[in-house]
Amino acid sequence: MKKSDTALARWTKERSPFSGYKFTLTNREDPALLRLKEVVKKSNKEYAWGHKLRVRLMGRGPRARWARIEGRHPRSYDSYLPVDKATHYDVYVHDAPKYSLND
């Protein structure tokens, strides 16, 4: 995967269109991410009565190295890599969970 400071589209036949995946980037201050956050925030304000959306970053990169540095088992970050340890990020947009006692 080519790394750059701008968002990279990474569409594959295996990736489900329902996953919420939008793009991959290497910089958390990327203009594409900031613009997406603005659009989602505006959408949430305009459609306050409906579904709320959430932008989520998922950290990607070497996992075993960070686990060893922290004295953990090398497989401890297999399911989730903290964003502060990531070299690049996948950006997802999902419906925000509704927490209500009446649902």
PDB file of N, CA and C in Angstrom, residues 11-87:
ATOM      1  N   TRP A  11     -10.513   0.202  -2.316  1.00  0.00           N
ATOM      2  CA  TRP A  11     -11.691  -0.621  -2.550  1.00  0.00           C
ATOM      3  C   TRP A  11     -11.256  -1.958  -3.121  1.00  0.00           C
ATOM      4  N   THR A  12     -11.768  -3.022  -2.569  1.00  0.00           N
ATOM      5  CA  THR A  12     -11.482  -4.349  -3.099  1.00  0.00           C
ATOM      6  C   THR A  12     -12.791  -5.096  -3.252  1.00  0.00           C
ATOM      7  N   LYS A  13     -12.749  -6.167  -4.031  1.00  0.00           N
ATOM      8  CA  LYS A  13     -13.948  -6.988  -4.215  1.00  0.00           C
ATOM      9  C   LYS A  13     -14.359  -7.657  -2.907  1.00  0.00           C
ATOM     10  N   GLU A  14     -13.378  -7.909  -2.015  1.00  0.00           N
ATOM     11  CA  GLU A  14     -13.672  -8.587  -0.762  1.00  0.00           C
ATOM     12  C   GLU A  14     -14.298  -7.658   0.277  1.00  0.00           C
ATOM     13  N   ARG A  15     -14.091  -6.339   0.133  1.00  0.00           N
ATOM     14  CA  ARG A  15     -14.581  -5.393   1.134  1.00  0.00           C
ATOM     15  C   ARG A  15     -16.072  -5.152   0.917  1.00  0.00           C
ATOM     16  N   SER A  16     -16.842  -5.368   1.944  1.00  0.00           N
ATOM     17  CA  SER A  16     -18.287  -5.187   1.864  1.00  0.00           C
ATOM     18  C   SER A  16     -18.632  -3.702   1.802  1.00  0.00           C
ATOM     19  N   PRO A  17     -19.554  -3.314   0.923  1.00  0.00           N
ATOM     20  CA  PRO A  17     -19.962  -1.906   0.880  1.00  0.00           C
ATOM     21  C   PRO A  17     -20.714  -1.493   2.141  1.00  0.00           C
ATOM     22  N   PHE A  18     -21.130  -2.452   2.949  1.00  0.00           N
ATOM     23  CA  PHE A  18     -21.881  -2.172   4.171  1.00  0.00           C
ATOM     24  C   PHE A  18     -20.981  -2.067   5.402  1.00  0.00           C
ATOM     25  N   SER A  19     -19.667  -2.180   5.210  1.00  0.00           N
ATOM     26  CA  SER A  19     -18.740  -2.158   6.342  1.00  0.00           C
ATOM     27  C   SER A  19     -18.576  -0.766   6.932  1.00  0.00           C
ATOM     28  N   GLY A  20     -18.903   0.265   6.176  1.00  0.00           N
ATOM     29  CA  GLY A  20     -18.718   1.626   6.650  1.00  0.00           C
ATOM     30  C   GLY A  20     -17.356   2.191   6.307  1.00  0.00           C
ATOM     31  N   TYR A  21     -16.497   1.377   5.685  1.00  0.00           N
ATOM     32  CA  TYR A  21     -15.155   1.812   5.321  1.00  0.00           C
ATOM     33  C   TYR A  21     -15.218   2.943   4.292  1.00  0.00           C
ATOM     34  N   LYS A  22     -14.400   3.976   4.497  1.00  0.00           N
ATOM     35  CA  LYS A  22     -14.350   5.094   3.563  1.00  0.00           C
ATOM     36  C   LYS A  22     -13.008   5.207   2.860  1.00  0.00           C
ATOM     37  N   PHE A  23     -11.912   5.261   3.609  1.00  0.00           N
ATOM     38  CA  PHE A  23     -10.586   5.369   3.008  1.00  0.00           C
ATOM     39  C   PHE A  23      -9.514   5.119   4.059  1.00  0.00           C
ATOM     40  N   THR A  24      -8.259   5.059   3.609  1.00  0.00           N
ATOM     41  CA  THR A  24      -7.111   4.869   4.479  1.00  0.00           C
ATOM     42  C   THR A  24      -6.243   6.108   4.398  1.00  0.00           C
ATOM     43  N   LEU A  25      -5.672   6.506   5.531  1.00  0.00           N
ATOM     44  CA  LEU A  25      -4.774   7.653   5.533  1.00  0.00           C
ATOM     45  C   LEU A  25      -3.632   7.435   6.504  1.00  0.00           C
ATOM     46  N   THR A  26      -2.602   8.272   6.380  1.00  0.00           N
ATOM     47  CA  THR A  26      -1.428   8.136   7.228  1.00  0.00           C
ATOM     48  C   THR A  26      -1.266   9.304   8.191  1.00  0.00           C
ATOM     49  N   ASN A  27      -2.129  10.296   8.086  1.00  0.00           N
ATOM     50  CA  ASN A  27      -2.029  11.486   8.914  1.00  0.00           C
ATOM     51  C   ASN A  27      -3.413  11.793   9.482  1.00  0.00           C
ATOM     52  N   ARG A  28      -3.518  11.894  10.806  1.00  0.00           N
ATOM     53  CA  ARG A  28      -4.825  12.145  11.423  1.00  0.00           C
ATOM     54  C   ARG A  28      -5.317  13.568  11.197  1.00  0.00           C
ATOM     55  N   GLU A  29      -4.475  14.448  10.684  1.00  0.00           N
ATOM     56  CA  GLU A  29      -4.876  15.818  10.366  1.00  0.00           C
ATOM     57  C   GLU A  29      -5.095  15.984   8.863  1.00  0.00           C
ATOM     58  N   ASP A  30      -5.317  14.882   8.163  1.00  0.00           N
ATOM     59  CA  ASP A  30      -5.523  14.912   6.716  1.00  0.00           C
ATOM     60  C   ASP A  30      -6.769  15.734   6.369  1.00  0.00           C
ATOM     61  N   PRO A  31      -6.702  16.581   5.336  1.00  0.00           N
ATOM     62  CA  PRO A  31      -7.862  17.389   4.948  1.00  0.00           C
ATOM     63  C   PRO A  31      -9.103  16.554   4.603  1.00  0.00           C
ATOM     64  N   ALA A  32      -8.906  15.368   4.036  1.00  0.00           N
ATOM     65  CA  ALA A  32     -10.052  14.513   3.700  1.00  0.00           C
ATOM     66  C   ALA A  32     -10.788  14.069   4.959  1.00  0.00           C
ATOM     67  N   LEU A  33     -10.047  13.743   6.012  1.00  0.00           N
ATOM     68  CA  LEU A  33     -10.671  13.332   7.274  1.00  0.00           C
ATOM     69  C   LEU A  33     -11.375  14.511   7.938  1.00  0.00           C
ATOM     70  N   LEU A  34     -10.722  15.656   7.956  1.00  0.00           N
ATOM     71  CA  LEU A  34     -11.335  16.838   8.562  1.00  0.00           C
ATOM     72  C   LEU A  34     -12.620  17.226   7.835  1.00  0.00           C
ATOM     73  N   ARG A  35     -12.613  17.112   6.511  1.00  0.00           N
ATOM     74  CA  ARG A  35     -13.816  17.421   5.721  1.00  0.00           C
ATOM     75  C   ARG A  35     -14.928  16.405   6.016  1.00  0.00           C
ATOM     76  N   LEU A  36     -14.578  15.127   6.105  1.00  0.00           N
ATOM     77  CA  LEU A  36     -15.569  14.103   6.425  1.00  0.00           C
ATOM     78  C   LEU A  36     -16.191  14.364   7.785  1.00  0.00           C
ATOM     79  N   LYS A  37     -15.381  14.727   8.769  1.00  0.00           N
ATOM     80  CA  LYS A  37     -15.904  15.030  10.107  1.00  0.00           C
ATOM     81  C   LYS A  37     -16.857  16.223  10.070  1.00  0.00           C
ATOM     82  N   GLU A  38     -16.519  17.244   9.268  1.00  0.00           N
ATOM     83  CA  GLU A  38     -17.406  18.402   9.128  1.00  0.00           C
ATOM     84  C   GLU A  38     -18.752  18.000   8.530  1.00  0.00           C
ATOM     85  N   VAL A  39     -18.708  17.178   7.487  1.00  0.00           N
ATOM     86  CA  VAL A  39     -19.928  16.737   6.811  1.00  0.00           C
ATOM     87  C   VAL A  39     -20.797  15.919   7.766  1.00  0.00           C
ATOM     88  N   VAL A  40     -20.188  15.013   8.522  1.00  0.00           N
ATOM     89  CA  VAL A  40     -20.942  14.187   9.467  1.00  0.00           C
ATOM     90  C   VAL A  40     -21.540  15.052  10.575  1.00  0.00           C
ATOM     91  N   LYS A  41     -20.768  16.002  11.071  1.00  0.00           N
ATOM     92  CA  LYS A  41     -21.268  16.888  12.119  1.00  0.00           C
ATOM     93  C   LYS A  41     -22.459  17.701  11.618  1.00  0.00           C
ATOM     94  N   LYS A  42     -22.354  18.221  10.406  1.00  0.00           N
ATOM     95  CA  LYS A  42     -23.450  18.990   9.817  1.00  0.00           C
ATOM     96  C   LYS A  42     -24.684  18.110   9.605  1.00  0.00           C
ATOM     97  N   SER A  43     -24.461  16.907   9.123  1.00  0.00           N
ATOM     98  CA  SER A  43     -25.560  15.970   8.908  1.00  0.00           C
ATOM     99  C   SER A  43     -26.260  15.641  10.225  1.00  0.00           C
ATOM    100  N   ASN A  44     -25.492  15.426  11.275  1.00  0.00           N
ATOM    101  CA  ASN A  44     -26.081  15.104  12.575  1.00  0.00           C
ATOM    102  C   ASN A  44     -26.903  16.260  13.125  1.00  0.00           C
ATOM    103  N   LYS A  45     -26.476  17.491  12.847  1.00  0.00           N
ATOM    104  CA  LYS A  45     -27.240  18.657  13.304  1.00  0.00           C
ATOM    105  C   LYS A  45     -28.547  18.797  12.531  1.00  0.00           C
ATOM    106  N   GLU A  46     -28.480  18.619  11.215  1.00  0.00           N
ATOM    107  CA  GLU A  46     -29.661  18.798  10.366  1.00  0.00           C
ATOM    108  C   GLU A  46     -30.705  17.721  10.594  1.00  0.00           C
ATOM    109  N   TYR A  47     -30.253  16.522  10.845  1.00  0.00           N
ATOM    110  CA  TYR A  47     -31.173  15.394  10.997  1.00  0.00           C
ATOM    111  C   TYR A  47     -31.144  14.887  12.427  1.00  0.00           C
ATOM    112  N   ALA A  48     -31.337  15.774  13.369  1.00  0.00           N
ATOM    113  CA  ALA A  48     -31.240  15.429  14.792  1.00  0.00           C
ATOM    114  C   ALA A  48     -32.270  14.379  15.207  1.00  0.00           C
ATOM    115  N   TRP A  49     -33.387  14.302  14.531  1.00  0.00           N
ATOM    116  CA  TRP A  49     -34.439  13.354  14.909  1.00  0.00           C
ATOM    117  C   TRP A  49     -34.170  11.947  14.397  1.00  0.00           C
ATOM    118  N   GLY A  50     -33.267  11.807  13.454  1.00  0.00           N
ATOM    119  CA  GLY A  50     -33.013  10.497  12.845  1.00  0.00           C
ATOM    120  C   GLY A  50     -31.755   9.842  13.369  1.00  0.00           C
ATOM    121  N   HIS A  51     -31.115   9.101  12.507  1.00  0.00           N
ATOM    122  CA  HIS A  51     -29.888   8.395  12.875  1.00  0.00           C
ATOM    123  C   HIS A  51     -28.725   9.364  12.978  1.00  0.00           C
ATOM    124  N   LYS A  52     -27.933   9.187  13.990  1.00  0.00           N
ATOM    125  CA  LYS A  52     -26.684   9.936  14.139  1.00  0.00           C
ATOM    126  C   LYS A  52     -25.554   9.094  13.552  1.00  0.00           C
ATOM    127  N   LEU A  53     -24.593   9.767  12.939  1.00  0.00           N
ATOM    128  CA  LEU A  53     -23.440   9.081  12.375  1.00  0.00           C
ATOM    129  C   LEU A  53     -22.216   9.347  13.233  1.00  0.00           C
ATOM    130  N   ARG A  54     -21.240   8.455  13.130  1.00  0.00           N
ATOM    131  CA  ARG A  54     -20.005   8.580  13.884  1.00  0.00           C
ATOM    132  C   ARG A  54     -18.832   8.234  12.975  1.00  0.00           C
ATOM    133  N   VAL A  55     -17.783   9.056  13.003  1.00  0.00           N
ATOM    134  CA  VAL A  55     -16.552   8.775  12.271  1.00  0.00           C
ATOM    135  C   VAL A  55     -15.611   8.060  13.232  1.00  0.00           C
ATOM    136  N   ARG A  56     -15.058   6.963  12.763  1.00  0.00           N
ATOM    137  CA  ARG A  56     -14.187   6.170  13.632  1.00  0.00           C
ATOM    138  C   ARG A  56     -12.888   5.832  12.909  1.00  0.00           C
ATOM    139  N   LEU A  57     -11.772   5.993  13.598  1.00  0.00           N
ATOM    140  CA  LEU A  57     -10.464   5.610  13.066  1.00  0.00           C
ATOM    141  C   LEU A  57     -10.063   4.280  13.670  1.00  0.00           C
ATOM    142  N   MET A  58      -9.597   3.385  12.844  1.00  0.00           N
ATOM    143  CA  MET A  58      -9.080   2.105  13.312  1.00  0.00           C
ATOM    144  C   MET A  58      -7.588   2.059  12.991  1.00  0.00           C
ATOM    145  N   GLY A  59      -6.766   1.899  14.015  1.00  0.00           N
ATOM    146  CA  GLY A  59      -5.323   1.883  13.839  1.00  0.00           C
ATOM    147  C   GLY A  59      -4.857   0.638  13.110  1.00  0.00           C
ATOM    148  N   ARG A  60      -3.895   0.835  12.221  1.00  0.00           N
ATOM    149  CA  ARG A  60      -3.293  -0.266  11.470  1.00  0.00           C
ATOM    150  C   ARG A  60      -1.777  -0.126  11.543  1.00  0.00           C
ATOM    151  N   GLY A  61      -1.079  -1.223  11.464  1.00  0.00           N
ATOM    152  CA  GLY A  61       0.379  -1.195  11.485  1.00  0.00           C
ATOM    153  C   GLY A  61       0.941  -2.383  12.238  1.00  0.00           C
ATOM    154  N   PRO A  62       2.259  -2.337  12.540  1.00  0.00           N
ATOM    155  CA  PRO A  62       2.896  -3.449  13.251  1.00  0.00           C
ATOM    156  C   PRO A  62       2.349  -3.587  14.665  1.00  0.00           C
ATOM    157  N   ARG A  63       1.972  -4.799  15.010  1.00  0.00           N
ATOM    158  CA  ARG A  63       1.334  -5.038  16.301  1.00  0.00           C
ATOM    159  C   ARG A  63       2.256  -5.734  17.296  1.00  0.00           C
ATOM    160  N   ALA A  64       2.949  -6.754  16.841  1.00  0.00           N
ATOM    161  CA  ALA A  64       3.793  -7.537  17.747  1.00  0.00           C
ATOM    162  C   ALA A  64       4.915  -6.690  18.334  1.00  0.00           C
ATOM    163  N   ARG A  65       5.477  -5.792  17.538  1.00  0.00           N
ATOM    164  CA  ARG A  65       6.571  -4.948  18.024  1.00  0.00           C
ATOM    165  C   ARG A  65       6.132  -4.107  19.222  1.00  0.00           C
ATOM    166  N   TRP A  66       4.946  -3.486  19.115  1.00  0.00           N
ATOM    167  CA  TRP A  66       4.447  -2.661  20.219  1.00  0.00           C
ATOM    168  C   TRP A  66       4.142  -3.508  21.455  1.00  0.00           C
ATOM    169  N   ALA A  67       3.610  -4.684  21.240  1.00  0.00           N
ATOM    170  CA  ALA A  67       3.307  -5.552  22.380  1.00  0.00           C
ATOM    171  C   ALA A  67       4.589  -5.936  23.114  1.00  0.00           C
ATOM    172  N   ARG A  68       5.638  -6.266  22.364  1.00  0.00           N
ATOM    173  CA  ARG A  68       6.912  -6.631  23.007  1.00  0.00           C
ATOM    174  C   ARG A  68       7.520  -5.447  23.752  1.00  0.00           C
ATOM    175  N   ILE A  69       7.435  -4.250  23.166  1.00  0.00           N
ATOM    176  CA  ILE A  69       7.964  -3.050  23.816  1.00  0.00           C
ATOM    177  C   ILE A  69       7.280  -2.833  25.167  1.00  0.00           C
ATOM    178  N   GLU A  70       5.991  -3.112  25.232  1.00  0.00           N
ATOM    179  CA  GLU A  70       5.224  -2.920  26.461  1.00  0.00           C
ATOM    180  C   GLU A  70       5.281  -4.125  27.391  1.00  0.00           C
ATOM    181  N   GLY A  71       6.032  -5.162  27.019  1.00  0.00           N
ATOM    182  CA  GLY A  71       6.167  -6.342  27.868  1.00  0.00           C
ATOM    183  C   GLY A  71       4.938  -7.237  27.848  1.00  0.00           C
ATOM    184  N   ARG A  72       4.159  -7.149  26.803  1.00  0.00           N
ATOM    185  CA  ARG A  72       2.950  -7.965  26.678  1.00  0.00           C
ATOM    186  C   ARG A  72       3.199  -9.126  25.729  1.00  0.00           C
ATOM    187  N   HIS A  73       2.228 -10.021  25.660  1.00  0.00           N
ATOM    188  CA  HIS A  73       2.307 -11.134  24.724  1.00  0.00           C
ATOM    189  C   HIS A  73       2.284 -10.564  23.302  1.00  0.00           C
ATOM    190  N   PRO A  74       3.108 -11.120  22.375  1.00  0.00           N
ATOM    191  CA  PRO A  74       3.175 -10.573  21.017  1.00  0.00           C
ATOM    192  C   PRO A  74       1.841 -10.552  20.262  1.00  0.00           C
ATOM    193  N   ARG A  75       0.903 -11.378  20.666  1.00  0.00           N
ATOM    194  CA  ARG A  75      -0.389 -11.418  19.973  1.00  0.00           C
ATOM    195  C   ARG A  75      -1.450 -10.566  20.663  1.00  0.00           C
ATOM    196  N   SER A  76      -1.082  -9.789  21.664  1.00  0.00           N
ATOM    197  CA  SER A  76      -2.072  -9.055  22.453  1.00  0.00           C
ATOM    198  C   SER A  76      -2.783  -7.954  21.674  1.00  0.00           C
ATOM    199  N   TYR A  77      -2.179  -7.432  20.613  1.00  0.00           N
ATOM    200  CA  TYR A  77      -2.834  -6.394  19.809  1.00  0.00           C
ATOM    201  C   TYR A  77      -3.391  -6.947  18.500  1.00  0.00           C
ATOM    202  N   ASP A  78      -3.622  -8.251  18.409  1.00  0.00           N
ATOM    203  CA  ASP A  78      -4.128  -8.832  17.169  1.00  0.00           C
ATOM    204  C   ASP A  78      -5.511  -8.316  16.779  1.00  0.00           C
ATOM    205  N   SER A  79      -6.373  -8.077  17.736  1.00  0.00           N
ATOM    206  CA  SER A  79      -7.729  -7.662  17.390  1.00  0.00           C
ATOM    207  C   SER A  79      -7.917  -6.152  17.370  1.00  0.00           C
ATOM    208  N   TYR A  80      -7.022  -5.412  18.024  1.00  0.00           N
ATOM    209  CA  TYR A  80      -7.199  -3.973  18.106  1.00  0.00           C
ATOM    210  C   TYR A  80      -5.854  -3.317  18.356  1.00  0.00           C
ATOM    211  N   LEU A  81      -5.480  -2.373  17.505  1.00  0.00           N
ATOM    212  CA  LEU A  81      -4.245  -1.616  17.680  1.00  0.00           C
ATOM    213  C   LEU A  81      -4.604  -0.194  18.081  1.00  0.00           C
ATOM    214  N   PRO A  82      -4.148   0.270  19.247  1.00  0.00           N
ATOM    215  CA  PRO A  82      -4.464   1.632  19.656  1.00  0.00           C
ATOM    216  C   PRO A  82      -4.003   2.660  18.615  1.00  0.00           C
ATOM    217  N   VAL A  83      -4.769   3.711  18.450  1.00  0.00           N
ATOM    218  CA  VAL A  83      -4.501   4.709  17.425  1.00  0.00           C
ATOM    219  C   VAL A  83      -3.138   5.372  17.627  1.00  0.00           C
ATOM    220  N   ASP A  84      -2.724   5.550  18.868  1.00  0.00           N
ATOM    221  CA  ASP A  84      -1.431   6.205  19.110  1.00  0.00           C
ATOM    222  C   ASP A  84      -0.238   5.345  18.710  1.00  0.00           C
ATOM    223  N   LYS A  85      -0.443   4.059  18.445  1.00  0.00           N
ATOM    224  CA  LYS A  85       0.635   3.171  18.022  1.00  0.00           C
ATOM    225  C   LYS A  85       0.562   2.830  16.535  1.00  0.00           C
ATOM    226  N   ALA A  86      -0.420   3.357  15.837  1.00  0.00           N
ATOM    227  CA  ALA A  86      -0.654   3.014  14.435  1.00  0.00           C
ATOM    228  C   ALA A  86       0.236   3.816  13.487  1.00  0.00           C
ATOM    229  N   THR A  87       0.552   3.208  12.338  1.00  0.00           N
ATOM    230  CA  THR A  87       1.295   3.906  11.286  1.00  0.00           C
ATOM    231  C   THR A  87       0.356   4.463  10.230  1.00  0.00           C
TER     232      THR A  87
END
